Coordinates of C-alpha atoms and ligand atoms in Angstrom, one line a residue:
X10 CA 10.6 8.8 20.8
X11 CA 9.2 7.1 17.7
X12 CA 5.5 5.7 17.6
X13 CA 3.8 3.2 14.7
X14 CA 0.4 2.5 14.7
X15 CA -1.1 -0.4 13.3
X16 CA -5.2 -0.2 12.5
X17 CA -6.3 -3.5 12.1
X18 CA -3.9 -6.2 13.7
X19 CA -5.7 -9.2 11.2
X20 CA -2.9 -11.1 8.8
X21 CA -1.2 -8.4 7.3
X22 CA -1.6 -5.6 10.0
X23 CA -0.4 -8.7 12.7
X24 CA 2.8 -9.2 10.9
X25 CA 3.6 -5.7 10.4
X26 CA 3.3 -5.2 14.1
X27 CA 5.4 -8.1 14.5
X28 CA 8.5 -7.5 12.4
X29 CA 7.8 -3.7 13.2
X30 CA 8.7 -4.6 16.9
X31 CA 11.2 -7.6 15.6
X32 CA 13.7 -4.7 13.6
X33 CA 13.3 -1.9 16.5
X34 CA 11.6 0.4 13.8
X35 CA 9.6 2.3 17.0
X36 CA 9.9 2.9 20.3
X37 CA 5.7 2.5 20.9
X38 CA 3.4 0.5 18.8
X39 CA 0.0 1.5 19.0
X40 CA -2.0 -1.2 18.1
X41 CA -6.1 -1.4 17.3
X42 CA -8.8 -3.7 15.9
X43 CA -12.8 -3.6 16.2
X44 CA -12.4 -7.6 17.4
X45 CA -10.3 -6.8 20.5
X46 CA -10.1 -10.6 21.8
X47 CA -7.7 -10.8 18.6
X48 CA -6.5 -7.3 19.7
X49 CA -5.1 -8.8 23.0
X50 CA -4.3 -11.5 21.5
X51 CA -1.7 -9.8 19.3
X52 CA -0.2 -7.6 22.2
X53 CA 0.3 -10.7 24.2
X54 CA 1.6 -12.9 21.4
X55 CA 4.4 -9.5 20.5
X56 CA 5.0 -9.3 24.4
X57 CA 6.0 -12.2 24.9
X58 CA 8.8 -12.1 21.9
X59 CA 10.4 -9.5 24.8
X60 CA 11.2 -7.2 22.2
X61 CA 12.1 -3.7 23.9
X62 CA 9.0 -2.2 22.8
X63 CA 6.1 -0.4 24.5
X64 CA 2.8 -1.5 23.0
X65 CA -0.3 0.4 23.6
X66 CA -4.0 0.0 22.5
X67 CA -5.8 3.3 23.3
X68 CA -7.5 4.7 20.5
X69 CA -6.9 7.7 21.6
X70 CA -3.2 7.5 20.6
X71 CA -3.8 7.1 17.1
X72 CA -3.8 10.9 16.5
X73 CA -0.1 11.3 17.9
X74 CA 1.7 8.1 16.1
X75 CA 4.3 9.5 13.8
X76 CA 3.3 6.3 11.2
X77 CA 0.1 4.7 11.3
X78 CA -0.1 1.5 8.5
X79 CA -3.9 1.3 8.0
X80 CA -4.7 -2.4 7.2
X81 CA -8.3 -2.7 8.7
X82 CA -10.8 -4.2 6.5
X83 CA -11.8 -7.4 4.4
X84 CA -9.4 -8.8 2.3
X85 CA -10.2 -11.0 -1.0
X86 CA -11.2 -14.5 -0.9
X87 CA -10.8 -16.8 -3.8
X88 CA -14.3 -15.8 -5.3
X89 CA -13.8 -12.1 -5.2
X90 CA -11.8 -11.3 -8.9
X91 CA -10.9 -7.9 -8.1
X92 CA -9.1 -5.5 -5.5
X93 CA -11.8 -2.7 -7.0
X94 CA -14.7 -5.5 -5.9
X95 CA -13.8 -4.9 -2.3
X96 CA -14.8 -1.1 -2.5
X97 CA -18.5 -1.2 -1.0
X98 CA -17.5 -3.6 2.1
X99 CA -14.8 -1.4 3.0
X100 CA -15.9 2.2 3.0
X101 CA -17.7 1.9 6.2
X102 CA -14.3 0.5 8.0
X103 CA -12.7 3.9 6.5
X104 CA -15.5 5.8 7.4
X105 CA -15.0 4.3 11.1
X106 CA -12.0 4.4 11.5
X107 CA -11.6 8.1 10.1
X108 CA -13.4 9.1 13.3
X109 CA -10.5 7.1 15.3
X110 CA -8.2 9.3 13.2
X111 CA -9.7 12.9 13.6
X112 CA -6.8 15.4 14.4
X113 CA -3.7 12.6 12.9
X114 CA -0.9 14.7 11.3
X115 CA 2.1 12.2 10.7
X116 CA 2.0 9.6 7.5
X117 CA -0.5 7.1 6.9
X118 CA 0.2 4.6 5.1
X119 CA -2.8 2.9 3.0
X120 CA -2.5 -1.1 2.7
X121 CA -6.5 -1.8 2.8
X122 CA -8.1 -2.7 -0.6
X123 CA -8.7 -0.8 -3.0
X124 CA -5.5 0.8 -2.0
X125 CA -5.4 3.7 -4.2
X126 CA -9.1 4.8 -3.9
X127 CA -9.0 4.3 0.4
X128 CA -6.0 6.3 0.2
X129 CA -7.5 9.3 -1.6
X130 CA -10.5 8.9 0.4
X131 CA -8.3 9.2 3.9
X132 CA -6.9 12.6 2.7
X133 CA -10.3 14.0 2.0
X134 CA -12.1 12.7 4.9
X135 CA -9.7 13.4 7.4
X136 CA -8.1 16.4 5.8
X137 CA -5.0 15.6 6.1
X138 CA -2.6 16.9 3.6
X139 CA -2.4 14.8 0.7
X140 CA 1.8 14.2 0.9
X141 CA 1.2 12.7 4.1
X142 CA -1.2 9.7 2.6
X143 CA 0.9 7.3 0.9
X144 CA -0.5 4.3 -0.6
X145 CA 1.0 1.2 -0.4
X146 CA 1.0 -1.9 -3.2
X147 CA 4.0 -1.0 -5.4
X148 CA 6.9 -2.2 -3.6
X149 CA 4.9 -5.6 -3.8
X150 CA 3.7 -5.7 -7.0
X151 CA 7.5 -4.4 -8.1
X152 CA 8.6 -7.6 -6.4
X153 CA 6.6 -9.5 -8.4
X154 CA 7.5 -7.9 -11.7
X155 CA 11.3 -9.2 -11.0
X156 CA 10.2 -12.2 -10.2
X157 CA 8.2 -13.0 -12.9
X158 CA 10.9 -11.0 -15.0
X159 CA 13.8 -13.4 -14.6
X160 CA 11.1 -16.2 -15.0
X161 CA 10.5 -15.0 -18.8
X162 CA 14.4 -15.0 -18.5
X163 CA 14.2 -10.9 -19.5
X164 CA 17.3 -9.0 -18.0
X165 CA 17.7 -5.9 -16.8
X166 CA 16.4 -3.7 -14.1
X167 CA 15.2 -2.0 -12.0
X168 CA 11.7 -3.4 -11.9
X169 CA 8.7 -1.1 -11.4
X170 CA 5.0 -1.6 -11.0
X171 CA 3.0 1.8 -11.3
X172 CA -0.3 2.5 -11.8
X173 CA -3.5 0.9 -9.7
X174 CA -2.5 -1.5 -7.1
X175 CA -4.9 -4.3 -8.6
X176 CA -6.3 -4.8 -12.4
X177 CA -4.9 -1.5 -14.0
X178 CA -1.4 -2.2 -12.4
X179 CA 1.5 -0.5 -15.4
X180 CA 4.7 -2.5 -15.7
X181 CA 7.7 -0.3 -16.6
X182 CA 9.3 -1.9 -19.4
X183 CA 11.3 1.2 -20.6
X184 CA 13.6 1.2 -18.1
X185 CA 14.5 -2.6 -18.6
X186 CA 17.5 -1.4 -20.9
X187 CA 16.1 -4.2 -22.6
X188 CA 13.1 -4.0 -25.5
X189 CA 10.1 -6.6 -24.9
X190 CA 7.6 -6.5 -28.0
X191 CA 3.6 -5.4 -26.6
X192 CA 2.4 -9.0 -26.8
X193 CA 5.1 -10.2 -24.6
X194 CA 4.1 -7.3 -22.0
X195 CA 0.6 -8.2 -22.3
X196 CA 1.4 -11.7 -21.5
X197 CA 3.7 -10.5 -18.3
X198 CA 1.0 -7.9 -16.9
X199 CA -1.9 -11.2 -17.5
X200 CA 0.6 -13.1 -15.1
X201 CA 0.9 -9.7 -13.1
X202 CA -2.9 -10.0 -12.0
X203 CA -3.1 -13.3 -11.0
X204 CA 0.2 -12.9 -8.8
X205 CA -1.3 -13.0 -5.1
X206 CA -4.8 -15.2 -6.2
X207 CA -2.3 -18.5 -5.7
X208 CA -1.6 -17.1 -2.2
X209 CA -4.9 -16.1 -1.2
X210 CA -5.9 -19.5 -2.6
X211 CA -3.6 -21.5 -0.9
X212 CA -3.1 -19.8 2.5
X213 CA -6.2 -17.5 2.7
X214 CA -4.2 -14.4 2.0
X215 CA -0.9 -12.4 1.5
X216 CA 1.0 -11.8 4.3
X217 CA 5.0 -12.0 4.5
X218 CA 5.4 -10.3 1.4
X219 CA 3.0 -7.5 1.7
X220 CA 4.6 -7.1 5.4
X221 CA 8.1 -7.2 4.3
X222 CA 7.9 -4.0 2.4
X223 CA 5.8 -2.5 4.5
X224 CA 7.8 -2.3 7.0
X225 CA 10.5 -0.9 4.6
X226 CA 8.2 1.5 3.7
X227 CA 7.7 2.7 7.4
X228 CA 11.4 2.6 8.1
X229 CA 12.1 4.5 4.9
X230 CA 9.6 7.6 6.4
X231 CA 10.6 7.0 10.2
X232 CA 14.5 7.1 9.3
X233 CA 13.6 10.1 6.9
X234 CA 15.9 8.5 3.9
X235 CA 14.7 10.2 0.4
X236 CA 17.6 8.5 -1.7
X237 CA 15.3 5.8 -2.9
X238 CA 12.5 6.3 -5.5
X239 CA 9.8 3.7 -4.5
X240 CA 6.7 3.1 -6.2
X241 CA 3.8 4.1 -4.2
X242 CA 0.0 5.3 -4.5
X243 CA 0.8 9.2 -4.4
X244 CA -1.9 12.1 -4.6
X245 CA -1.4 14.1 -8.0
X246 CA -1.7 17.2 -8.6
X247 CA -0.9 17.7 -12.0
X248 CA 2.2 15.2 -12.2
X249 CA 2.5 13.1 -15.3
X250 CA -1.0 15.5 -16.5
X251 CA -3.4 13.7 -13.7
X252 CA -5.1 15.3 -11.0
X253 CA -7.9 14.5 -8.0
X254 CA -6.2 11.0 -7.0
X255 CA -4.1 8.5 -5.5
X256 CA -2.3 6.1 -8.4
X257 CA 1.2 4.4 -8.6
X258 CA 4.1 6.8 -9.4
X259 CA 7.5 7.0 -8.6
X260 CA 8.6 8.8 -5.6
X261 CA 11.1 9.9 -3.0
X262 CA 9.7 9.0 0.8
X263 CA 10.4 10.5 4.0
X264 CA 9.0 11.7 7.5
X265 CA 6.9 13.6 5.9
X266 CA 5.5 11.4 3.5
X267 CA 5.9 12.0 0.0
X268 CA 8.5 14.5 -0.3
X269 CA 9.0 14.0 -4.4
X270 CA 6.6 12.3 -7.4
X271 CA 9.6 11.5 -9.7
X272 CA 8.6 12.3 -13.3
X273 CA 10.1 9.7 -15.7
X274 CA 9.7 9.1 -19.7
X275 CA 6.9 6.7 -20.4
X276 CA 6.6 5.3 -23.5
X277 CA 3.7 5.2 -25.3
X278 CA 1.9 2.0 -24.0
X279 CA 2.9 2.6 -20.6
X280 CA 1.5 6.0 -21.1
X281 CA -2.1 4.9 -22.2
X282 CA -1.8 2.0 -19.6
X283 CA -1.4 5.2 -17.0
X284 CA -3.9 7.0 -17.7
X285 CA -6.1 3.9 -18.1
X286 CA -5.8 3.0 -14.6
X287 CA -6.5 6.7 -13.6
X288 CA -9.4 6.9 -15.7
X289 CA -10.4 3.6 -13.7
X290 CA -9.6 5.0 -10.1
X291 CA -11.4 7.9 -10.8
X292 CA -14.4 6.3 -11.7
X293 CA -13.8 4.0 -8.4
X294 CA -13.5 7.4 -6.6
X295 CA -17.0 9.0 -8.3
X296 CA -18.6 5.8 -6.8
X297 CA -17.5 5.6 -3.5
Ligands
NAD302 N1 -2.0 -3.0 -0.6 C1 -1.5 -4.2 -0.5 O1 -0.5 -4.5 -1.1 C2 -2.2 -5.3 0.3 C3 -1.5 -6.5 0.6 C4 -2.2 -7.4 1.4 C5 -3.5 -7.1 1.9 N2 -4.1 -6.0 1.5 C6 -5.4 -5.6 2.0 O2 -5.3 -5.4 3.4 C7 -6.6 -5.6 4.1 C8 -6.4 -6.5 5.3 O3 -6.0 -7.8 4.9 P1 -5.8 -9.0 5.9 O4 -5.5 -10.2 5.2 O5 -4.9 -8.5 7.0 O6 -7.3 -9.1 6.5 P2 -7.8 -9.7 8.0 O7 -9.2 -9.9 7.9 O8 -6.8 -10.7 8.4 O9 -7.5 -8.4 8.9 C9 -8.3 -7.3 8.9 C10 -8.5 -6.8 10.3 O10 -9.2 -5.6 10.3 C11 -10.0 -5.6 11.4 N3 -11.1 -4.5 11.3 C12 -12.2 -4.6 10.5 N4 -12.9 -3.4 10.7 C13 -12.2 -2.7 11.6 C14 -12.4 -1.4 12.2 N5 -13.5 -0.7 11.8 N6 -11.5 -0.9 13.0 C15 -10.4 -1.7 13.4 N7 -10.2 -2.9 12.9 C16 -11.1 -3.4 12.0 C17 -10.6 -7.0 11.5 O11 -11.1 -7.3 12.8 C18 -9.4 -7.8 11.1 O12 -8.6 -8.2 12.3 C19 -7.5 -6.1 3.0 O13 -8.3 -5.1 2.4 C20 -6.5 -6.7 1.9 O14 -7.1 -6.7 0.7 C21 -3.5 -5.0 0.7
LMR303 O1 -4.3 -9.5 -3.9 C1 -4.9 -9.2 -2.9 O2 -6.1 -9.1 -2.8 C2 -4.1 -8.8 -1.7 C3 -3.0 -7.8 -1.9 O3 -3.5 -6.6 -2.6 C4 -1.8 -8.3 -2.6 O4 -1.5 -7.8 -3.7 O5 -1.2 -9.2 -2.0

């Protein structure tokens, strides 16, 4: 038997649980939120889709969930510029919820903002081994990057986004198979940043897209596939020369979390821009 928890059942964490039960990714879905009106709300709403799933909400589950997708927190609003900015509002949420946690040994996977600092800060706090904390942000962001890609009419593939998930985000342009000149990557990362603020603006927040590859993300650890290199917030430990936390990289995924950073060839800018966004995490980390 399979079990997913979902922490924080809001607009992202709601329709994870949703298409979670929707593509039979579990056999249980353990759901939780502090507001439990919206808690029951969610349970009922997913019920009464008569998916064949069991859905629990005892806290006390969370510990033996083979996936938990951690979306609890505040999310940006129009006036808040950066991911990075939501740092102070949310540690106490990880704080709390890291008591909820205590004992967890399957994967966790980090959605809440700032993505790659929360993740790192999960590992420490509830010392669980850092392959098991995988951050999520790049399989959206990567999205974006082909979008916006074939927008700029630039060909070639695949599209990755490593790096922070937010301002220090790295486009990888050096495995286009195609050369774009630095001013024309500046101007595609400056699009880059401002990718979800329309969404958020217009809707109040992300939600299908983030969900969408989450999902994926779960189903690539529950079904244990490591075939796929997928961008995501990994904890380094000496890969591509960083250490002491969670950024962007390529990796192979499965039950066990990250089984794999993949090291690939960065080119010069893409090198700086790496270590720029560690240098920025870090910091992040320092102040947290
Ligand atoms: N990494 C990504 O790619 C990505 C994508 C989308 C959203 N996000 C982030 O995900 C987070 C959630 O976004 P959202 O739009 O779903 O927000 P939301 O406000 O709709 O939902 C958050 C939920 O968390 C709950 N919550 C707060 N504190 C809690 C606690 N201590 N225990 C349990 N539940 C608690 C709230 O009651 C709320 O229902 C935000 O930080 C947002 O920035 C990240
Ligand atoms: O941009 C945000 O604040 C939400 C999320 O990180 C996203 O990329 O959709």
């Amino acid at each position: 038997m399979s079990s997913l928890a979902v922490i924080g059942t809001g607009r992202v964490g709601g329709e994870v649980a949703f298409l979670a039960a929707a593509l039979g990714l579990a056999d249980e879905l353990i759901l939780c939120d502090a507001v439990k009106p919206l808690e029951r709300a969610q349970v009922l709403d997913i019920s009464h889709a008569a998916y064949d799933v069991t859905i629990e909400t005892d806290p006390a589950l969370l510990r033996d969930a083979d996936v938990c997708i951690f979306t609890a927190g505040r999310p940006r609003t129009p006036d808040v510029k950066t991911r990075a900015d939501l740092l102070t509002v949310n540690l106490p949420v990880i704080d709390d919820c890291c008591r909820a946690l205590r004992g967890f040994g399957g994967v966790l996977i980090t959605v809440t903002n700032p993505m790659d600092v929360n993740n790192f800060l999960f590992s420490r706090c509830l010392d669980l081994e850092p392959s098991r904390c995988v951050g999520f942000g790049g399989q959206l962001d990567s999205a974006r990057f082909a979008l916006r890609l074939a927008k700029e009419g630039i060909a070639g593939g695949p599209a990755f986004i490593l790096g922070e998930h937010g301002e220090h985000q790295v486009p990888v342009f050096s495995r286009l198979g195609t050369g774009v000149p630095v001013e024309k990557r500046e101007a595609v990362l400056t699009a880059l940043r401002g990718a979800s603020m329309e969404v958020i603006k217009g809707k109040g927040g992300t939600a299908f897209g983030p969900a969408a590859h989450i999902t994926r993300l779960a189903e690539t650890v529950l079904s244990d596939r490591r075939d796929e290199v997928v961008p995501c917030s990994c904890i380094v430990d000496g890969e591509y020369g960083l250490s002491g936390l969670s950024i962007g990289l390529p990796a192979r995924v499965g039950r066990d979390g990250v089984e794999e950073i993949v090291e690939w060839d960065l080119d010069e800018w893409e090198t700086a821009k790496l270590n720029e966004a560690a240098g920025f995490i870090k910091k992040l980390c320092r102040d947290a």
